[in-house]
Tab-separated table of C-alpha atoms (C1' of nucleotides) and ligand atoms in Angstrom:
chain	number	residue	atom	x	y	z
A	1	MET	CA	102.426	90.511	-87.423
A	2	PRO	CA	105.030	89.119	-89.862
A	3	ALA	CA	103.725	87.931	-93.205
A	4	GLU	CA	105.454	84.585	-92.923
A	5	THR	CA	103.753	83.746	-89.662
A	6	THR	CA	100.408	84.514	-91.226
A	7	ASP	CA	101.173	82.338	-94.232
A	8	LEU	CA	102.195	79.358	-92.150
A	9	ALA	CA	99.237	79.749	-89.841
A	10	GLN	CA	96.976	79.847	-92.854
A	11	ALA	CA	98.626	76.771	-94.302
A	12	LEU	CA	97.833	74.952	-91.066
A	13	ARG	CA	94.232	76.155	-91.057
A	14	ASP	CA	93.849	75.195	-94.691
A	15	ALA	CA	94.935	71.707	-93.713
A	16	GLY	CA	92.274	71.655	-91.022
A	17	LEU	CA	94.835	71.853	-88.235
A	18	ARG	CA	94.856	74.026	-85.129
A	19	VAL	CA	97.504	76.694	-85.045
A	20	THR	CA	99.842	76.055	-82.119
A	21	HIS	CA	103.213	77.579	-81.312
A	22	GLN	CA	104.855	74.188	-81.704
A	23	ARG	CA	103.427	73.641	-85.186
A	24	LEU	CA	104.318	77.119	-86.364
A	25	SER	CA	107.776	76.756	-84.907
A	26	LEU	CA	108.550	73.418	-86.550
A	27	LEU	CA	107.024	74.382	-89.867
A	28	SER	CA	108.973	77.626	-89.877
A	29	LEU	CA	112.202	75.874	-88.926
A	30	LEU	CA	111.802	73.464	-91.806
A	31	MET	CA	110.876	76.186	-94.298
A	32	ASP	CA	114.068	78.029	-93.416
A	33	ALA	CA	116.353	75.004	-92.983
A	34	SER	CA	119.002	74.558	-95.622
A	35	ASP	CA	119.835	71.095	-94.313
A	36	HIS	CA	117.739	68.002	-93.559
A	37	PRO	CA	117.398	67.871	-89.766
A	38	ASN	CA	116.153	64.905	-87.752
A	39	ALA	CA	113.747	65.022	-84.805
A	40	ASP	CA	116.501	65.543	-82.215
A	41	GLU	CA	117.946	68.431	-84.140
A	42	LEU	CA	114.546	69.998	-84.661
A	43	LEU	CA	113.854	69.698	-80.951
A	44	ALA	CA	117.082	71.545	-80.175
A	45	ARG	CA	116.256	74.310	-82.656
A	46	ALA	CA	112.679	74.614	-81.437
A	47	ARG	CA	113.902	74.887	-77.855
A	48	ALA	CA	116.046	77.865	-78.769
A	49	GLU	CA	112.755	79.757	-79.070
A	50	ASP	CA	110.636	77.902	-76.527
A	51	ASP	CA	112.497	75.642	-74.125
A	52	SER	CA	109.391	73.798	-73.023
A	53	VAL	CA	108.826	71.924	-76.302
A	54	SER	CA	108.911	68.152	-75.885
A	55	LEU	CA	110.337	65.451	-78.112
A	56	ALA	CA	106.978	63.651	-78.163
A	57	THR	CA	105.339	66.744	-79.614
A	58	VAL	CA	108.080	67.102	-82.183
A	59	TYR	CA	107.372	63.575	-83.401
A	60	ARG	CA	103.615	64.031	-83.238
A	61	THR	CA	103.802	67.345	-85.057
A	62	LEU	CA	106.105	66.057	-87.765
A	63	ALA	CA	103.742	63.149	-88.400
A	64	ILE	CA	100.800	65.524	-88.629
A	65	LEU	CA	102.579	67.974	-90.915
A	66	GLU	CA	103.641	65.110	-93.146
A	67	GLU	CA	100.115	63.745	-93.233
A	68	ALA	CA	98.929	67.214	-94.226
A	69	GLY	CA	101.428	67.290	-97.077
A	70	LEU	CA	103.311	70.251	-95.645
A	71	ILE	CA	106.581	68.443	-95.032
A	72	ARG	CA	108.351	65.305	-96.169
A	73	LYS	CA	110.029	62.574	-94.167
A	74	LEU	CA	113.213	60.902	-95.382
A	75	THR	CA	113.693	57.366	-94.096
A	76	LEU	CA	117.411	56.631	-94.217
A	77	GLU	CA	119.367	53.486	-93.462
A	78	ASN	CA	120.731	53.049	-89.967
A	79	GLU	CA	119.953	56.539	-88.778
A	80	PRO	CA	116.921	58.467	-87.562
A	81	ALA	CA	114.551	59.922	-90.145
A	82	ARG	CA	115.184	63.415	-91.457
A	83	PHE	CA	112.676	66.031	-92.564
A	84	GLU	CA	112.279	68.827	-95.099
A	85	SER	CA	109.521	71.232	-96.021
A	86	MET	CA	107.511	69.969	-98.955
A	87	PRO	CA	109.574	70.782	-102.033
A	88	LEU	CA	108.017	72.498	-105.014
A	89	ALA	CA	109.651	70.089	-107.422
A	90	GLU	CA	109.904	66.344	-106.961
A	91	HIS	CA	113.502	65.378	-106.298
A	92	ASP	CA	115.741	62.592	-105.062
A	93	HIS	CA	118.379	62.617	-102.335
A	94	LEU	CA	122.041	61.788	-102.372
A	95	VAL	CA	123.739	61.124	-99.058
A	96	ASP	CA	127.481	61.730	-98.978
A	97	ILE	CA	128.584	58.634	-97.059
A	98	ASP	CA	131.672	60.413	-95.749
A	99	SER	CA	130.182	63.700	-94.554
A	100	GLY	CA	126.559	62.665	-94.020
A	101	GLU	CA	125.508	65.687	-96.061
A	102	VAL	CA	122.329	65.385	-98.111
A	103	VAL	CA	122.343	66.718	-101.677
A	104	GLU	CA	119.208	67.194	-103.721
A	105	ILE	CA	118.948	65.781	-107.208
A	106	ALA	CA	116.213	66.528	-109.679
A	107	SER	CA	115.483	64.993	-113.047
A	108	GLU	CA	112.199	65.554	-114.731
A	109	GLU	CA	113.154	62.818	-117.161
A	110	ILE	CA	113.598	60.188	-114.441
A	111	ASN	CA	110.297	61.178	-112.866
A	112	ARG	CA	108.534	60.807	-116.209
A	113	ILE	CA	110.060	57.432	-117.067
A	114	ARG	CA	109.323	56.098	-113.614
A	115	LYS	CA	105.736	57.279	-113.716
A	116	ASP	CA	105.147	55.652	-117.097
A	117	LEU	CA	106.782	52.432	-115.949
A	118	VAL	CA	104.674	52.223	-112.793
A	119	GLU	CA	101.477	53.010	-114.635
A	120	GLY	CA	102.361	50.398	-117.214
A	121	LEU	CA	102.301	47.889	-114.361
A	122	GLY	CA	98.842	49.049	-113.372
A	123	TYR	CA	99.786	51.170	-110.380
A	124	GLU	CA	99.629	54.828	-109.457
A	125	ILE	CA	102.481	56.325	-107.431
A	126	VAL	CA	101.454	57.495	-103.975
A	127	SER	CA	104.933	58.580	-102.975
A	128	HIS	CA	108.466	57.594	-103.744
A	129	THR	CA	111.878	57.996	-102.238
A	130	THR	CA	115.187	57.550	-103.954
A	131	LEU	CA	118.177	57.457	-101.700
A	132	ILE	CA	121.592	57.401	-103.269
A	133	ARG	CA	124.577	56.676	-101.077
A	134	ALA	CA	127.574	58.173	-102.826
A	135	ARG	CA	131.160	59.211	-102.348
A	136	LYS	CA	132.745	62.395	-103.608
A	137	LEU	CA	135.130	61.780	-106.489
A	138	ARG	CA	138.623	63.223	-106.098
B	1	MET	CA	127.211	17.051	-102.057
B	2	PRO	CA	124.724	19.255	-103.987
B	3	ALA	CA	126.250	21.707	-106.424
B	4	GLU	CA	124.335	24.634	-104.967
B	5	THR	CA	125.735	24.050	-101.507
B	6	THR	CA	129.237	24.026	-102.914
B	7	ASP	CA	128.596	27.225	-104.838
B	8	LEU	CA	127.282	29.056	-101.824
B	9	ALA	CA	130.087	27.794	-99.605
B	10	GLN	CA	132.562	28.979	-102.188
B	11	ALA	CA	130.866	32.359	-102.395
B	12	LEU	CA	131.326	32.708	-98.650
B	13	ARG	CA	134.978	31.663	-98.821
B	14	ASP	CA	135.584	34.044	-101.686
B	15	ALA	CA	134.255	36.794	-99.461
B	16	GLY	CA	136.702	35.773	-96.772
B	17	LEU	CA	133.948	34.401	-94.549
B	18	ARG	CA	133.824	31.153	-92.591
B	19	VAL	CA	131.284	28.656	-93.846
B	20	THR	CA	128.710	28.020	-91.151
B	21	HIS	CA	125.383	26.249	-91.339
B	22	GLN	CA	123.623	29.468	-90.459
B	23	ARG	CA	125.260	31.429	-93.271
B	24	LEU	CA	124.626	28.711	-95.839
B	25	SER	CA	121.064	28.399	-94.685
B	26	LEU	CA	120.250	32.103	-94.887
B	27	LEU	CA	122.065	32.604	-98.158
B	28	SER	CA	120.281	29.636	-99.664
B	29	LEU	CA	116.915	30.792	-98.374
B	30	LEU	CA	117.407	34.197	-99.968
B	31	MET	CA	118.634	32.744	-103.269
B	32	ASP	CA	115.475	30.669	-103.490
B	33	ALA	CA	113.032	33.204	-102.075
B	34	SER	CA	110.566	34.684	-104.513
B	35	ASP	CA	109.483	37.282	-101.989
B	36	HIS	CA	111.330	39.843	-99.862
B	37	PRO	CA	111.389	38.385	-96.329
B	38	ASN	CA	112.318	40.257	-93.170
B	39	ALA	CA	114.501	38.973	-90.331
B	40	ASP	CA	111.609	37.372	-88.448
B	41	GLU	CA	110.436	35.517	-91.516
B	42	LEU	CA	113.950	34.359	-92.329
B	43	LEU	CA	114.352	33.109	-88.763
B	44	ALA	CA	111.163	31.064	-89.101
B	45	ARG	CA	112.309	29.588	-92.412
B	46	ALA	CA	115.797	28.851	-91.113
B	47	ARG	CA	114.343	27.106	-88.082
B	48	ALA	CA	112.419	24.749	-90.323
B	49	GLU	CA	115.815	23.212	-91.079
B	50	ASP	CA	117.637	23.889	-87.803
B	51	ASP	CA	115.468	24.915	-84.877
B	52	SER	CA	118.399	26.199	-82.841
B	53	VAL	CA	119.110	29.253	-84.995
B	54	SER	CA	118.799	32.504	-83.081
B	55	LEU	CA	117.411	35.865	-84.134
B	56	ALA	CA	120.660	37.581	-83.135
B	57	THR	CA	122.565	35.388	-85.558
B	58	VAL	CA	120.057	36.072	-88.294
B	59	TYR	CA	120.684	39.804	-87.899
B	60	ARG	CA	124.452	39.380	-87.596
B	61	THR	CA	124.552	37.099	-90.622
B	62	LEU	CA	122.397	39.346	-92.775
B	63	ALA	CA	124.658	42.293	-91.953
B	64	ILE	CA	127.723	40.255	-92.869
B	65	LEU	CA	126.240	38.943	-96.101
B	66	GLU	CA	125.215	42.444	-97.053
B	67	GLU	CA	128.683	43.789	-96.268
B	68	ALA	CA	130.091	41.032	-98.483
B	69	GLY	CA	127.827	42.119	-101.306
B	70	LEU	CA	125.979	38.794	-101.389
B	71	ILE	CA	122.594	40.156	-100.379
B	72	ARG	CA	120.762	43.446	-100.288
B	73	LYS	CA	118.819	45.102	-97.508
B	74	LEU	CA	115.663	47.097	-98.198
B	75	THR	CA	114.938	49.773	-95.618
B	76	LEU	CA	111.213	50.479	-95.734
B	77	GLU	CA	109.101	53.037	-93.932
B	78	ASN	CA	107.361	51.953	-90.732
B	79	GLU	CA	108.220	48.272	-91.014
B	80	PRO	CA	111.229	46.020	-90.424
B	81	ALA	CA	113.881	45.797	-93.139
B	82	ARG	CA	113.513	43.161	-95.837
B	83	PHE	CA	116.194	41.258	-97.701
B	84	GLU	CA	116.927	39.766	-101.111
B	85	SER	CA	119.864	37.987	-102.688
B	86	MET	CA	122.031	40.368	-104.672
B	87	PRO	CA	120.216	40.845	-107.976
B	88	LEU	CA	122.039	40.511	-111.260
B	89	ALA	CA	120.434	43.641	-112.618
B	90	GLU	CA	119.992	46.853	-110.697
B	91	HIS	CA	116.341	47.471	-109.982
B	92	ASP	CA	113.949	49.520	-107.907
B	93	HIS	CA	111.120	48.401	-105.648
B	94	LEU	CA	107.454	49.209	-105.626
B	95	VAL	CA	105.501	48.474	-102.467
B	96	ASP	CA	101.787	47.935	-102.943
B	97	ILE	CA	100.475	49.973	-100.015
B	98	ASP	CA	97.347	47.861	-99.789
B	99	SER	CA	98.789	44.342	-99.938
B	100	GLY	CA	102.339	45.015	-98.740
B	101	GLU	CA	103.609	43.095	-101.765
B	102	VAL	CA	106.943	44.173	-103.248
B	103	VAL	CA	107.218	44.423	-107.020
B	104	GLU	CA	110.521	44.782	-108.828
B	105	ILE	CA	110.987	47.497	-111.417
B	106	ALA	CA	113.919	47.739	-113.760
B	107	SER	CA	114.834	50.503	-116.155
B	108	GLU	CA	118.242	50.650	-117.700
B	109	GLU	CA	117.401	54.138	-118.855
B	110	ILE	CA	116.721	55.430	-115.344
B	111	ASN	CA	119.915	53.844	-114.077
B	112	ARG	CA	121.919	55.515	-116.813
B	113	ILE	CA	120.400	58.964	-116.348
B	114	ARG	CA	120.859	58.773	-112.611
B	115	LYS	CA	124.464	57.677	-112.898
B	116	ASP	CA	125.278	60.526	-115.276
B	117	LEU	CA	123.510	63.021	-113.046
B	118	VAL	CA	125.381	61.905	-109.947
B	119	GLU	CA	128.732	61.853	-111.693
B	120	GLY	CA	128.009	65.305	-113.044
B	121	LEU	CA	127.806	66.452	-109.428
B	122	GLY	CA	131.197	64.923	-108.715
B	123	TYR	CA	130.058	61.770	-106.922
B	124	GLU	CA	130.194	58.060	-107.557
B	125	ILE	CA	127.217	55.920	-106.550
B	126	VAL	CA	127.990	53.422	-103.805
B	127	SER	CA	124.450	52.110	-103.611
B	128	HIS	CA	120.983	53.390	-104.159
B	129	THR	CA	117.483	52.474	-103.194
B	130	THR	CA	114.307	53.627	-104.807
B	131	LEU	CA	111.173	52.845	-102.951
B	132	ILE	CA	107.869	53.573	-104.616
B	133	ARG	CA	104.704	53.378	-102.560
B	134	ALA	CA	101.895	52.761	-104.988
B	135	ARG	CA	98.305	51.666	-105.254
B	136	LYS	CA	96.875	49.303	-107.823
B	137	LEU	CA	94.709	51.064	-110.365
B	138	ARG	CA	91.222	49.716	-110.871
C	1	DC	C1'	142.505	12.321	-87.350
C	2	DT	C1'	143.488	15.179	-82.967
C	3	DT	C1'	144.160	19.815	-81.214
C	4	DG	C1'	144.712	24.935	-80.580
C	5	DT	C1'	142.552	29.072	-81.221
C	6	DA	C1'	140.017	32.707	-83.034
C	7	DA	C1'	135.622	33.454	-84.879
C	8	DA	C1'	130.651	32.434	-84.671
C	9	DT	C1'	126.600	31.430	-82.084
C	10	DG	C1'	122.688	31.391	-78.557
C	11	DC	C1'	120.718	33.704	-75.035
C	12	DA	C1'	119.451	37.462	-72.380
C	13	DA	C1'	119.994	42.138	-71.480
C	14	DA	C1'	120.631	46.631	-73.546
C	15	DT	C1'	119.880	50.364	-77.131
C	16	DC	C1'	117.658	53.478	-79.889
C	17	DA	C1'	114.154	55.716	-82.337
C	18	DC	C1'	109.805	56.378	-81.812
C	19	DT	C1'	104.953	55.929	-79.635
C	20	DC	C1'	101.439	56.146	-76.067
C	21	DG	C1'	98.627	57.055	-71.608
C	22	DC	C1'	97.264	60.491	-68.899
C	23	DA	C1'	96.981	64.782	-66.311
C	24	DT	C1'	97.271	69.577	-67.645
C	25	DT	C1'	97.142	73.432	-70.884
C	26	DT	C1'	95.551	75.799	-74.936
C	27	DG	C1'	93.016	77.018	-79.334
C	28	DT	C1'	88.617	77.698	-81.236
C	29	DC	C1'	84.052	78.865	-81.393
C	30	DA	C1'	80.059	80.081	-79.450
D	1	DT	C1'	84.225	85.210	-71.396
D	2	DG	C1'	83.504	80.368	-70.932
D	3	DA	C1'	82.922	75.413	-72.679
D	4	DC	C1'	85.325	71.657	-74.498
D	5	DA	C1'	87.759	69.086	-77.609
D	6	DA	C1'	92.283	68.920	-79.209
D	7	DA	C1'	97.238	69.505	-78.232
D	8	DT	C1'	101.079	69.193	-75.181
D	9	DG	C1'	104.657	67.664	-71.582
D	10	DC	C1'	106.247	64.014	-69.169
D	11	DG	C1'	107.353	59.540	-68.296
D	12	DA	C1'	106.618	54.826	-69.279
D	13	DG	C1'	106.167	51.575	-73.098
D	14	DT	C1'	107.313	49.280	-77.803
D	15	DG	C1'	109.496	46.984	-81.378
D	16	DA	C1'	113.402	46.335	-84.205
D	17	DT	C1'	117.996	45.688	-83.922
D	18	DT	C1'	122.432	45.267	-81.267
D	19	DT	C1'	125.599	43.730	-77.816
D	20	DG	C1'	128.133	41.205	-73.737
D	21	DC	C1'	129.444	36.966	-72.523
D	22	DA	C1'	129.757	31.988	-71.919
D	23	DT	C1'	129.777	28.133	-75.057
D	24	DT	C1'	130.324	25.946	-79.524
D	25	DT	C1'	132.388	25.492	-83.987
D	26	DA	C1'	135.301	26.166	-88.244
D	27	DC	C1'	139.515	25.353	-89.834
D	28	DA	C1'	144.492	25.598	-90.016
D	29	DA	C1'	148.372	22.778	-88.124
D	30	DG	C1'	150.732	18.962	-86.818
E	1	MN	MN1	121.412	63.383	-83.754
E	2	MN	MN1	106.641	40.014	-89.313
E	3	ZN	ZN1	115.014	67.340	-100.378
E	4	ZN	ZN1	114.483	43.255	-105.542
DNA sequence: CTTGTAAATGCAAATCACTCGCATTTGTCA
DNA sequence: TGACAAATGCGAGTGATTTGCATTTACAAG
């Protein structure tokens, strides 16, 4: 039995979730993905292994994995949501408006300033998303 | 003729847009709004003046005003988009996850750091949205 | 102030991403 | 090796937003 499979299965158990092929498949796909796929794309990839997976389960599973803190959902403008495995470091996303590509951006300084600002207003951050639409300079 | 009406009409003309009652109405509503209304709410407010306005026109008009840079659209998670008149100063939004209220947050420092970071990656920012989901501390 | 004409609007039907109901299958724990 | 609740596949529903088309309107000309 591969180590990775065991790890992911354990991550699901630790989250109090049952270990199903669909959950392992989607979690694994997102761990390995270098891009930020949406539900349709994940369905296609999951079906390469098991062609009986349904779109409804993809959506249900993604919601559950997000709830469990194992993955993150990116709500974009005018296009279906994309997903990524939970990153180790907090980071923002830049969408290249010409290619659609998503680039990750991290700044510990921005995170700190934002946190202080929000707390100064009497709030605690539950989650945050920064989406930058940008164009490549030439 | 009120000065405001003239101003808004001129803003539309300057953007190369025809001046219609619906556009003036929505633009005016957003200039005066202290909250961040969605399309449904704007339709209700617009109908208080002219009960023949349609939801389709509200959506078409909001898209046009946004394209013209006169208003801004906020894409939230799991709820219809909200709108605001184009703010003078760039700012982020905090959504109180308990009340649904939207709070504005401005930090010139964050804007500067982010701009430098993005330019360092060879991009220019076209627009950006930061959405913070937060809970009031007690 | 009329008129021609393209653009804007209202209405209803269509889209699209996502969700749900339900019969069937599967994971977990005796 | 069952019992049984939870998960899944499938198809039908939802809700926000968009679109086709007939009608109205803004506005440039005359
Ligand atoms: Mn797609
Ligand atoms: Mn509403
Ligand atoms: Zn990311
Ligand atoms: Zn704002």
